[in-house]
PDB file of C-alpha atoms in Angstrom:
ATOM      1  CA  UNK A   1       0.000   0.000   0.000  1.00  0.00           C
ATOM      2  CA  UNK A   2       1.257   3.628  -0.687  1.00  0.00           C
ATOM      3  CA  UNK A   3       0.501   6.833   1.097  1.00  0.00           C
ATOM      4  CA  UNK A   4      -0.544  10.240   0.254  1.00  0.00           C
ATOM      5  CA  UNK A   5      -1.888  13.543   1.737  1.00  0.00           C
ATOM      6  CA  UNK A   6      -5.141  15.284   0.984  1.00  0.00           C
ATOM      7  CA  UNK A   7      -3.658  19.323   0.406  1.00  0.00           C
ATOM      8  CA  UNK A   8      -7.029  20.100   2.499  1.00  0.00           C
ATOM      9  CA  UNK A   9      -4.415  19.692   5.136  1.00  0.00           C
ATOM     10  CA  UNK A  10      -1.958  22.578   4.153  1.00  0.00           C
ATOM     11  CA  UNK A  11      -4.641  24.734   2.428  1.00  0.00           C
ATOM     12  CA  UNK A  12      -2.006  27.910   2.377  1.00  0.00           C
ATOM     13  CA  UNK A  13       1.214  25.925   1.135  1.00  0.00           C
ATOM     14  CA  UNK A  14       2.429  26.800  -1.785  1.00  0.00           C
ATOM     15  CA  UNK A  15       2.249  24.287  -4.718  1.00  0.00           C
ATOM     16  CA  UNK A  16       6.379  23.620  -4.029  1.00  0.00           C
ATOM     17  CA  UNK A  17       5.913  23.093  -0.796  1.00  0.00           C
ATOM     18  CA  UNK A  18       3.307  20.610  -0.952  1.00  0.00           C
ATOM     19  CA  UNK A  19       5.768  18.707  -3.653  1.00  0.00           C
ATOM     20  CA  UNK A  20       8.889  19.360  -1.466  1.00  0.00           C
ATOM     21  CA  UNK A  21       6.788  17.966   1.781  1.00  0.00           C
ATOM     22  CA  UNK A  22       5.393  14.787  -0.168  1.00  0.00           C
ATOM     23  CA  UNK A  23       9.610  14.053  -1.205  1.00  0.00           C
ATOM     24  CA  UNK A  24      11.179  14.938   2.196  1.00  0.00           C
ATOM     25  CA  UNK A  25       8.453  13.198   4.224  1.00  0.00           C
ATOM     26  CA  UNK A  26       8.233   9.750   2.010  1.00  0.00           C
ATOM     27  CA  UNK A  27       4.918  10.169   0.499  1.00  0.00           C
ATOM     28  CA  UNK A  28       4.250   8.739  -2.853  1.00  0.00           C
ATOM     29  CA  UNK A  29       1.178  10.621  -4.096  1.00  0.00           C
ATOM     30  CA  UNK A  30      -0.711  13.600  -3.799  1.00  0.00           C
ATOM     31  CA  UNK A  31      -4.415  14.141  -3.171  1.00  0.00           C
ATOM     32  CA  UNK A  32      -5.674  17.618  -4.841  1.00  0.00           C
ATOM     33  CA  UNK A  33      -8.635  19.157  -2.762  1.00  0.00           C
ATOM     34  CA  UNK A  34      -7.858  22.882  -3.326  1.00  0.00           C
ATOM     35  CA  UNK A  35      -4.423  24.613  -3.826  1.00  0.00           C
ATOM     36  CA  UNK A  36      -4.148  28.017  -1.944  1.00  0.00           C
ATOM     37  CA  UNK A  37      -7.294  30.149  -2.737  1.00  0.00           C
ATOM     38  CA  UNK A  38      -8.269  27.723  -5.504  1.00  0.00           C
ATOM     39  CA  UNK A  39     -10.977  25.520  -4.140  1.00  0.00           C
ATOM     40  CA  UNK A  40     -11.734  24.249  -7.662  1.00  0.00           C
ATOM     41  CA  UNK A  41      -8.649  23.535  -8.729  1.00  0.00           C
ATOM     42  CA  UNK A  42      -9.265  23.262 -12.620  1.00  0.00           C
ATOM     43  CA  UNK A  43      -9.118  27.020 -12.172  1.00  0.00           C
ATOM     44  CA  UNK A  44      -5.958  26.667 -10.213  1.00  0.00           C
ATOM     45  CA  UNK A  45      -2.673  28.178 -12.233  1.00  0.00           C
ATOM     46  CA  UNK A  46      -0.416  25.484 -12.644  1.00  0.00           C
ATOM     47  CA  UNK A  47      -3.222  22.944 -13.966  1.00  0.00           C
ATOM     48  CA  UNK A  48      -4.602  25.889 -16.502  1.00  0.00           C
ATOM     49  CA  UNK A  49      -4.779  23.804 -20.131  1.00  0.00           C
ATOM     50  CA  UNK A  50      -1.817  26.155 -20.869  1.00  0.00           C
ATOM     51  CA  UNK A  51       0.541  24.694 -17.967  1.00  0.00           C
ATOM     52  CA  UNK A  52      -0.941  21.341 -16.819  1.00  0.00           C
ATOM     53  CA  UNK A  53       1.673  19.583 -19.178  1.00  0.00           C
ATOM     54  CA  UNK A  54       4.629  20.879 -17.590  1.00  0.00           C
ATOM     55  CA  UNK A  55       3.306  20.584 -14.191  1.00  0.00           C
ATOM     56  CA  UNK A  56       2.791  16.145 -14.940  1.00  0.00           C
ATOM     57  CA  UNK A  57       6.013  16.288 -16.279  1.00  0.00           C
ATOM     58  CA  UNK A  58       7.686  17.812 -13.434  1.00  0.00           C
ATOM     59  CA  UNK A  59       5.238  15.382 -11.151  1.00  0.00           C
ATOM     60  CA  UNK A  60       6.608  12.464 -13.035  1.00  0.00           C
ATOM     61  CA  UNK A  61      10.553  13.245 -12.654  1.00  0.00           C
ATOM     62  CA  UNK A  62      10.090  13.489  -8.731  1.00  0.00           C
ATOM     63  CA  UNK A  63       8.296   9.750  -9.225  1.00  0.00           C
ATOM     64  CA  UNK A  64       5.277  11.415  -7.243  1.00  0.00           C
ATOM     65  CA  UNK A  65       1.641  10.558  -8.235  1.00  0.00           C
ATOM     66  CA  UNK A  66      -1.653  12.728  -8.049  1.00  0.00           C
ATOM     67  CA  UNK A  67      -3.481   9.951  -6.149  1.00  0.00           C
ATOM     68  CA  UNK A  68      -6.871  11.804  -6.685  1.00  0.00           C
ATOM     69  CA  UNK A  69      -8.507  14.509  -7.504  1.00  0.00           C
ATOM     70  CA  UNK A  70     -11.207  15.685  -4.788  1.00  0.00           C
ATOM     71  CA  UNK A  71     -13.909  17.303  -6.801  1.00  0.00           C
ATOM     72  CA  UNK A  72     -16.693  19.548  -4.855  1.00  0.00           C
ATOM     73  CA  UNK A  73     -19.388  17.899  -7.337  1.00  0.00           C
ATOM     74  CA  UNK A  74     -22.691  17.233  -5.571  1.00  0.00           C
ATOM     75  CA  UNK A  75     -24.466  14.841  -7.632  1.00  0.00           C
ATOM     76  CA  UNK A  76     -27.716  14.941  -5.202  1.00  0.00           C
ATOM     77  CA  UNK A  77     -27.654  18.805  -5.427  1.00  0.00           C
ATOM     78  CA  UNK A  78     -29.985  19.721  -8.127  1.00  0.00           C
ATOM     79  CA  UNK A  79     -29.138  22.753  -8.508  1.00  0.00           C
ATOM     80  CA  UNK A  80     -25.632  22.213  -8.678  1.00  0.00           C
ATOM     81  CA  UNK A  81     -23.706  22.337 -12.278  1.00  0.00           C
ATOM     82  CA  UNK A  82     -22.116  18.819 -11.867  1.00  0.00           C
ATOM     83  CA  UNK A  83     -22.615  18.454 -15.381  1.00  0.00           C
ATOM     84  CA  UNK A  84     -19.839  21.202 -16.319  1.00  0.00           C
ATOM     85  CA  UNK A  85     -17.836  20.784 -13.281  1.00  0.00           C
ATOM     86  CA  UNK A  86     -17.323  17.367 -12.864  1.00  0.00           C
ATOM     87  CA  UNK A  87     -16.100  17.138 -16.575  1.00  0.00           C
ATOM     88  CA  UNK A  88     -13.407  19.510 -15.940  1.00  0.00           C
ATOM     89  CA  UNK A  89     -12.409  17.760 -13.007  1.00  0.00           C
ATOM     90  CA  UNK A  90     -12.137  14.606 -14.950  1.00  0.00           C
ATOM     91  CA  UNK A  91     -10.190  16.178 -17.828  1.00  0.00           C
ATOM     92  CA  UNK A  92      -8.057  17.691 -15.697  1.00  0.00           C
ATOM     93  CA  UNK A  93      -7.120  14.043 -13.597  1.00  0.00           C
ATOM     94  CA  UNK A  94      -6.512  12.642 -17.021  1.00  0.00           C
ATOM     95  CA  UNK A  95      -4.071  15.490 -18.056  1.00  0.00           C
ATOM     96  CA  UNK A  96      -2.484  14.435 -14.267  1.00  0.00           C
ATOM     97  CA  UNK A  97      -2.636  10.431 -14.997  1.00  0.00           C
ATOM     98  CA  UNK A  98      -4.621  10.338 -12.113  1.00  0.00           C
ATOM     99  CA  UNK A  99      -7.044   7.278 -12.146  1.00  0.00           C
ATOM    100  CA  UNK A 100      -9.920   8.734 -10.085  1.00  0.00           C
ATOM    101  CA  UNK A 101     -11.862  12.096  -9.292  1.00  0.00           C
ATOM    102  CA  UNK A 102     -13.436  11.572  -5.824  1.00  0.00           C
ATOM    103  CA  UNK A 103     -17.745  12.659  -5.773  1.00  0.00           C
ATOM    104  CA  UNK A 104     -20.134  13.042  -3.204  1.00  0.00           C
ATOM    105  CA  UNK A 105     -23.541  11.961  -3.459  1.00  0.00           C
ATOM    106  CA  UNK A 106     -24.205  13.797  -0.040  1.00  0.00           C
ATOM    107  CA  UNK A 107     -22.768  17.085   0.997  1.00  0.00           C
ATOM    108  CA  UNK A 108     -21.552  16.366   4.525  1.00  0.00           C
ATOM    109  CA  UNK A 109     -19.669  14.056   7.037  1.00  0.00           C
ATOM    110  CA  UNK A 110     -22.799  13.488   9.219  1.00  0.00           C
ATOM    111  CA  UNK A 111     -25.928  12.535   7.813  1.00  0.00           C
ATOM    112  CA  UNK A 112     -27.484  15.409   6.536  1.00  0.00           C
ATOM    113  CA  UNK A 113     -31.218  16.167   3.994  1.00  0.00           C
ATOM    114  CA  UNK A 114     -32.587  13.565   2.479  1.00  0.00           C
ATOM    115  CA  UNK A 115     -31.158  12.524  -0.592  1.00  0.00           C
ATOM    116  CA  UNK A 116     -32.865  11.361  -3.621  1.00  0.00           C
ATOM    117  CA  UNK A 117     -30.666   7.942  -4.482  1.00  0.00           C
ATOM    118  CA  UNK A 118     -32.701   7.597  -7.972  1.00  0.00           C
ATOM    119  CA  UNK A 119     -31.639  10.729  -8.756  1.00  0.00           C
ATOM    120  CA  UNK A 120     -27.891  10.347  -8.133  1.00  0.00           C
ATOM    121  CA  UNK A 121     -28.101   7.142 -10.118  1.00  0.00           C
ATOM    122  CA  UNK A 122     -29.103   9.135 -13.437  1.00  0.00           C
ATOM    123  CA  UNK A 123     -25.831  11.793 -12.615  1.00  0.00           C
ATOM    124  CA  UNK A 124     -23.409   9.170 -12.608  1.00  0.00           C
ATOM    125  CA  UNK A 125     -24.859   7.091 -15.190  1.00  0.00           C
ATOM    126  CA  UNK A 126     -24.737   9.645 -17.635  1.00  0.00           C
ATOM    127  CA  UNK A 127     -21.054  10.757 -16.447  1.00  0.00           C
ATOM    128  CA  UNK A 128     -19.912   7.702 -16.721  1.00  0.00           C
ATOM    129  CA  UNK A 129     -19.078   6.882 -19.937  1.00  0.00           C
ATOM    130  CA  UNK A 130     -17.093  10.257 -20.298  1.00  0.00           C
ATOM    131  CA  UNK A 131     -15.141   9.457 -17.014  1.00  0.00           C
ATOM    132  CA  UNK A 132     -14.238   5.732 -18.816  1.00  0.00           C
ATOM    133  CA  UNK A 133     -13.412   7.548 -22.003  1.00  0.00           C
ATOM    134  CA  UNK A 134     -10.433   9.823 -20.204  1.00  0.00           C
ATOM    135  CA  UNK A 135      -9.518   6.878 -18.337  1.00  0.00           C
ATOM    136  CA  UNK A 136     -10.464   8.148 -15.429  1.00  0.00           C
ATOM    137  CA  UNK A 137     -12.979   6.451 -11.974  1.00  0.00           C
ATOM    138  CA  UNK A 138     -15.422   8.391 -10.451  1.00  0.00           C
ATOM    139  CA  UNK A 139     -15.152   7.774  -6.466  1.00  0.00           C
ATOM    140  CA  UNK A 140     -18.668   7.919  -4.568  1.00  0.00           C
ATOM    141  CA  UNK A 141     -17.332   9.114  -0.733  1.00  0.00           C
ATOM    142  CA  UNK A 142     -18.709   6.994   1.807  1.00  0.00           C
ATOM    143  CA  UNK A 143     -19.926  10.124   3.568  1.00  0.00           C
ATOM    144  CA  UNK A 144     -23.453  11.471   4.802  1.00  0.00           C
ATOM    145  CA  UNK A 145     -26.279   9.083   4.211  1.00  0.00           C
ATOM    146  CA  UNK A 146     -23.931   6.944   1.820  1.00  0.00           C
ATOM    147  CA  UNK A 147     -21.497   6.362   4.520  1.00  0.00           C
ATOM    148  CA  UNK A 148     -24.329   3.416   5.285  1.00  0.00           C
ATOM    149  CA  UNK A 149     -22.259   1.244   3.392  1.00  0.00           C
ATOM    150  CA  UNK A 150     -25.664  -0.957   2.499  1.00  0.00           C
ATOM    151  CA  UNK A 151     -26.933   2.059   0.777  1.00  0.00           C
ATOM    152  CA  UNK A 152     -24.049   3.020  -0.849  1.00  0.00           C
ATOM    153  CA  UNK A 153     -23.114  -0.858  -2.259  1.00  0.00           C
ATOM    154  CA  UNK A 154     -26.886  -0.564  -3.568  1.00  0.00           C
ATOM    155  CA  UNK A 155     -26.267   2.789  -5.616  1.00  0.00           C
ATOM    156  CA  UNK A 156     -22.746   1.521  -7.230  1.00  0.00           C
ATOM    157  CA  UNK A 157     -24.957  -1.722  -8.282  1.00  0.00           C
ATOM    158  CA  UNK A 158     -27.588   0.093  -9.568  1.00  0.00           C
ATOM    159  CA  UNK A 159     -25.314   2.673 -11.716  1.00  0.00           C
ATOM    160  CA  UNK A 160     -23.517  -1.116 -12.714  1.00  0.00           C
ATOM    161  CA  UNK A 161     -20.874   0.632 -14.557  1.00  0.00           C
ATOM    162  CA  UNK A 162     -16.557  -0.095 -14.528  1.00  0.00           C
ATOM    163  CA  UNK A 163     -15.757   3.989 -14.123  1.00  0.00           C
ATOM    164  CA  UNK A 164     -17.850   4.281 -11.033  1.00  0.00           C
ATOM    165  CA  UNK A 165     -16.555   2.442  -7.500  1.00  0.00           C
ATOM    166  CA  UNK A 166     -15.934   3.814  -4.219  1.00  0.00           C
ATOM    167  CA  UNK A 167     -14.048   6.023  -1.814  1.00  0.00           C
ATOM    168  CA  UNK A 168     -14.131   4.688   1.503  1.00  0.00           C
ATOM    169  CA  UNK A 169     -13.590   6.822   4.205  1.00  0.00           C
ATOM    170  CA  UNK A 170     -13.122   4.877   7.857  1.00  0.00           C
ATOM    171  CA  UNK A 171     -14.380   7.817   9.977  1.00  0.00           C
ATOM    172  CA  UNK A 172     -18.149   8.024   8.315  1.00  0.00           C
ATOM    173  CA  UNK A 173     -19.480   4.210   8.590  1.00  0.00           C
ATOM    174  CA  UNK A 174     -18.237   4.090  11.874  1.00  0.00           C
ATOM    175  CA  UNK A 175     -19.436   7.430  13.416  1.00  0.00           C
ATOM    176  CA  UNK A 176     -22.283   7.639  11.595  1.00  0.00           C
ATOM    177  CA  UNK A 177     -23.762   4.015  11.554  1.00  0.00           C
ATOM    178  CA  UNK A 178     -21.908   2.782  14.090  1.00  0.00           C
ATOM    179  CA  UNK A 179     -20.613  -0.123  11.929  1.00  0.00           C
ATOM    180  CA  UNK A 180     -17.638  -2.256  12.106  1.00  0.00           C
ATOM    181  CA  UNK A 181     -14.792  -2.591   9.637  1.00  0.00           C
ATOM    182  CA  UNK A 182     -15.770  -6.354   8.579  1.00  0.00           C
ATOM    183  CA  UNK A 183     -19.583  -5.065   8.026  1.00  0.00           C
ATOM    184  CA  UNK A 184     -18.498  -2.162   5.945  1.00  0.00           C
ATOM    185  CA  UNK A 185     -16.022  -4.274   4.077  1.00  0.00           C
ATOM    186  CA  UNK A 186     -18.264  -6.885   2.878  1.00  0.00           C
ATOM    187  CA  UNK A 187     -20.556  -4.242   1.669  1.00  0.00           C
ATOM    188  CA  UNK A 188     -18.690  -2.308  -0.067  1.00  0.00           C
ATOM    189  CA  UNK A 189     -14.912  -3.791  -0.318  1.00  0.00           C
ATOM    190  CA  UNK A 190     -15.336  -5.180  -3.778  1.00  0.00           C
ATOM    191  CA  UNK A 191     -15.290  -1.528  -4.925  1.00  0.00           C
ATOM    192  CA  UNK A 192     -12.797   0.276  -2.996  1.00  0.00           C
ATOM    193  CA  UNK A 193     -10.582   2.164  -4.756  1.00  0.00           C
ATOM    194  CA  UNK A 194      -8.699   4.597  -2.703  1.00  0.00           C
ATOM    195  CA  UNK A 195      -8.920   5.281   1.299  1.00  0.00           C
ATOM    196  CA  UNK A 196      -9.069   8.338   3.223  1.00  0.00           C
ATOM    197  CA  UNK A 197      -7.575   7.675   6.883  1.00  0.00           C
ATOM    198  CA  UNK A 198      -8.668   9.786   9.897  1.00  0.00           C
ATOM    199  CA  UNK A 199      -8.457   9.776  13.283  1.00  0.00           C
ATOM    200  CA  UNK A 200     -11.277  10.286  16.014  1.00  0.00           C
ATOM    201  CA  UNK A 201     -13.021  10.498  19.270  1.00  0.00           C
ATOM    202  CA  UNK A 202     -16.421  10.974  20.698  1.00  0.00           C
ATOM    203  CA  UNK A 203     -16.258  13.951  23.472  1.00  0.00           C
ATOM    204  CA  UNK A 204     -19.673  14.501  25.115  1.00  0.00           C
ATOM    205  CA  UNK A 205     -20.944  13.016  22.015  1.00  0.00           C
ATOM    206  CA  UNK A 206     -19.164  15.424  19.638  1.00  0.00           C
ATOM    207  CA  UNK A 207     -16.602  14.171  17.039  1.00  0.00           C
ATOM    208  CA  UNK A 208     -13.190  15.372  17.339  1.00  0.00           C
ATOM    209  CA  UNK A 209     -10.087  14.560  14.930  1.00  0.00           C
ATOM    210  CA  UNK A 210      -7.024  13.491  16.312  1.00  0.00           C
ATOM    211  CA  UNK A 211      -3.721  12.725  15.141  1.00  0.00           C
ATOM    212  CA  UNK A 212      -3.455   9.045  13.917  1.00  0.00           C
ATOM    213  CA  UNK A 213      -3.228   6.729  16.810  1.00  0.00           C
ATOM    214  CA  UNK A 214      -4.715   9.773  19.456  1.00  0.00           C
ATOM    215  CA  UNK A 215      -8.115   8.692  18.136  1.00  0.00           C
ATOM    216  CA  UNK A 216     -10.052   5.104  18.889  1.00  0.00           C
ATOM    217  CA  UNK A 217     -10.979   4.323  15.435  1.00  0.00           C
ATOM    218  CA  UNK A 218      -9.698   0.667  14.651  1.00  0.00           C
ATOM    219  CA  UNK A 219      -6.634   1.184  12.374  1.00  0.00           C
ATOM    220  CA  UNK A 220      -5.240  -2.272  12.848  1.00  0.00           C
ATOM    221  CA  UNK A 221      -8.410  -4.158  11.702  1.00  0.00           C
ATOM    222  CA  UNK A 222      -8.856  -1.741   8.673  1.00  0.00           C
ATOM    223  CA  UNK A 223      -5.116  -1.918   7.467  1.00  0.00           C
ATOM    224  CA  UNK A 224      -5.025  -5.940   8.281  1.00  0.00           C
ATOM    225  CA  UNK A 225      -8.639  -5.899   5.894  1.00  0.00           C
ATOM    226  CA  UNK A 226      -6.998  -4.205   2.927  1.00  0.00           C
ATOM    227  CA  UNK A 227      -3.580  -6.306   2.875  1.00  0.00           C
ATOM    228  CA  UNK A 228      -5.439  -9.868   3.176  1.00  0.00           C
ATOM    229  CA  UNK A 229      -7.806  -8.483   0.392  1.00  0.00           C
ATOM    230  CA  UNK A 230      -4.858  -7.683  -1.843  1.00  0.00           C
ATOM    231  CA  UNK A 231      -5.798  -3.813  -1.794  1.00  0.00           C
ATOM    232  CA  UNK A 232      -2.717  -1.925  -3.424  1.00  0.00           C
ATOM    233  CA  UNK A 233      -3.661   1.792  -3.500  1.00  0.00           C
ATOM    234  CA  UNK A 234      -3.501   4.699  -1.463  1.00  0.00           C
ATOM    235  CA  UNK A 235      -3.871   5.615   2.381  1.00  0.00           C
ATOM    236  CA  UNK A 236      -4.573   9.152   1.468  1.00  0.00           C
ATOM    237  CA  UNK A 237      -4.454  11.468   5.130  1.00  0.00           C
ATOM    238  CA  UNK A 238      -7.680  12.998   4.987  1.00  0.00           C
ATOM    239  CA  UNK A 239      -6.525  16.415   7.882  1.00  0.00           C
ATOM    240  CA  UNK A 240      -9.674  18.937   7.672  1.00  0.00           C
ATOM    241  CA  UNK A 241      -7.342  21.778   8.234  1.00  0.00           C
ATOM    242  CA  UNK A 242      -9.127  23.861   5.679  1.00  0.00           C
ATOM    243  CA  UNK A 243     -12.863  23.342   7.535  1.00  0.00           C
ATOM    244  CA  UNK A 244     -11.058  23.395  10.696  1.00  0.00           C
ATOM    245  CA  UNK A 245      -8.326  25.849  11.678  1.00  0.00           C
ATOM    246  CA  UNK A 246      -7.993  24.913  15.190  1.00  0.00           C
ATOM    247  CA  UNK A 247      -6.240  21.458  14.314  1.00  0.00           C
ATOM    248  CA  UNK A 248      -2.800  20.954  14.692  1.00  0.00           C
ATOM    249  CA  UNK A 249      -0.556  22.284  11.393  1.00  0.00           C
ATOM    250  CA  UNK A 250       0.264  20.035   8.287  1.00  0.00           C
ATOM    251  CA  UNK A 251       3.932  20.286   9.059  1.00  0.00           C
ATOM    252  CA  UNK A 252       3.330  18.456  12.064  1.00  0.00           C
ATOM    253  CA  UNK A 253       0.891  15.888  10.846  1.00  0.00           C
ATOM    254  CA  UNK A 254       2.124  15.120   8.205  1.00  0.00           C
ATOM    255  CA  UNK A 255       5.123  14.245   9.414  1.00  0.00           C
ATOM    256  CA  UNK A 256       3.479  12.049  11.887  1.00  0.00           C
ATOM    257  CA  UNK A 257       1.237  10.484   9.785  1.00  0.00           C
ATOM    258  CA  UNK A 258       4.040   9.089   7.503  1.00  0.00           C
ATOM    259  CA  UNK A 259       5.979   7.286  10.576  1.00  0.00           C
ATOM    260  CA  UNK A 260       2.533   6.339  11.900  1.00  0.00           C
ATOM    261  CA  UNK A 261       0.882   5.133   9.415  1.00  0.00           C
ATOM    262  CA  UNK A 262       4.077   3.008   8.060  1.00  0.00           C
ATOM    263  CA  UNK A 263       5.039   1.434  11.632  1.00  0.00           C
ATOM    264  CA  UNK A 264       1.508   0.212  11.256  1.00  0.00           C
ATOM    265  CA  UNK A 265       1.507  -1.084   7.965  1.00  0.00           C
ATOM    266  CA  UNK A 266       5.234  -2.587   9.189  1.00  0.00           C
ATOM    267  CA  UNK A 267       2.544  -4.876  11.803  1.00  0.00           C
ATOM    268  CA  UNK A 268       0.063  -5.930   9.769  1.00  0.00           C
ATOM    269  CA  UNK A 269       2.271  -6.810   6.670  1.00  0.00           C
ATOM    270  CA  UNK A 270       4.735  -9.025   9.228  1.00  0.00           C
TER     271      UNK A 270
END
């Protein structure tokens, strides 16, 4: 397995920095969610049309992926313009080599409106086929009401299509739906394509994110899960610095995260 960072962790680095971090700190990959001011980061500078090329080929001499591209498309909002964002998001992971653009199918951690699942079927049936044709997966986050992994193994069978599997994030199922990493797993484990890893714990009933191994989420089981399963991707550190400036700084974190996370992997792959 390979690690990476989410940049919503160091949301006022500079583009160098985030490279030079990812190098010095042993990272292998890169998640994009937003570059400096640039939420949407099609719009970001150095992935314009006019510069993307240089910026893969400097990627590709420091042997350092883009794991993922984040994308703020809301396929349950339907008022949202998913239909010209999320294209641009997709061109622009395929201009990256990046296999997968990351979408949510609900708009927040916690469980949040209803959503209309028939509804979100359509969106990604009909993106689909354009995703495939850049070579590119759309992720569905298990977050919000899809981070009950039942319902979100029922909407990946009924869009039934190659470019659409799953992001599964190991906070959600278990905060949300209380479930445990074997029932998530055999829902939706068949599909996962790339992990985001957090750390948490209940205070008063609140959630609060922690450094990995401060919080009580079950690390062990969940790495042990993915290596007898065969998964090869990314451990991408999801740290909500942008939503949340009172957590600790990237420089810390994601130092930590790359011993942490690696002396783990050391115990499970033994």
């Amino acid at each position: 397995m390979k690690i990476c960072f989410s940049t919503l962790g160091c949301p006022n680095w500079l583009w160098q920095e985030i490279t030079s971090a990812a190098l010095d700190l042993g990272y292998q990959g890169i998640e994009l969610r937003g570059l400096g001011q640039d939420l949407y980061v099609p719009q970001a500078k150095i992935f314009l049309p006019e510069n993307v090329a240089k910026t893969a080929d400097a990627l590709q001499k420091q042997h350092l992926d883009i794991a993922c591209v984040s994308s703020d498309c809301l396929l349950h909002d339907k008022e949202a313009d998913v239909e010209n964002r999320c294209p641009a998001y997709i061109n622009l992971a395929s201009s990256l080599s990046c296999p997968y653009v990351r979408v949510l199918a609900d708009s927040w951690g916690t469980v949040g409106d209803p959503i209309d699942d028939a509804f979100v079927i359509h969106r990604l049936k009909a993106l689909a086929p354009y995703a495939a044709d850049k070579g590119v997966t759309l992720l569905v986050e298990s977050n919000g009401a899809f981070a009950d992994s039942a319902r979100l193994k029922s909407l990946i069978e009924a869009v039934a299509h190659p470019a659409v599997q799953v992001l599964w994030d190991i906070n959600h199922p278990i905060r949300n739906f209380g479930e445990t990493i074997d029932s998530t797993w055999s829902n939706i484990g068949k599909f996962v394509r790339h992990v985001h890893i957090k750390d948490s714990i209940l205070v008063d009933g609140k959630l609060q994110y922690k450094m990995l191994g401060y919080g009580d989420l079950p690390m062990i089981p969940m790495l042990k899960i993915l290596h007898e399963n065969g998964y090869q991707g990314y451990l991408s550190l999801e740290w909500t610095k942008r939503w949340n400036d009172e957590l600790e700084d990237a420089g810390i974190v994601f130092a930590h995260y790359s011993y942490q996370i690696k002396k783990m992997l050391a115990q499970v792959e033994a």
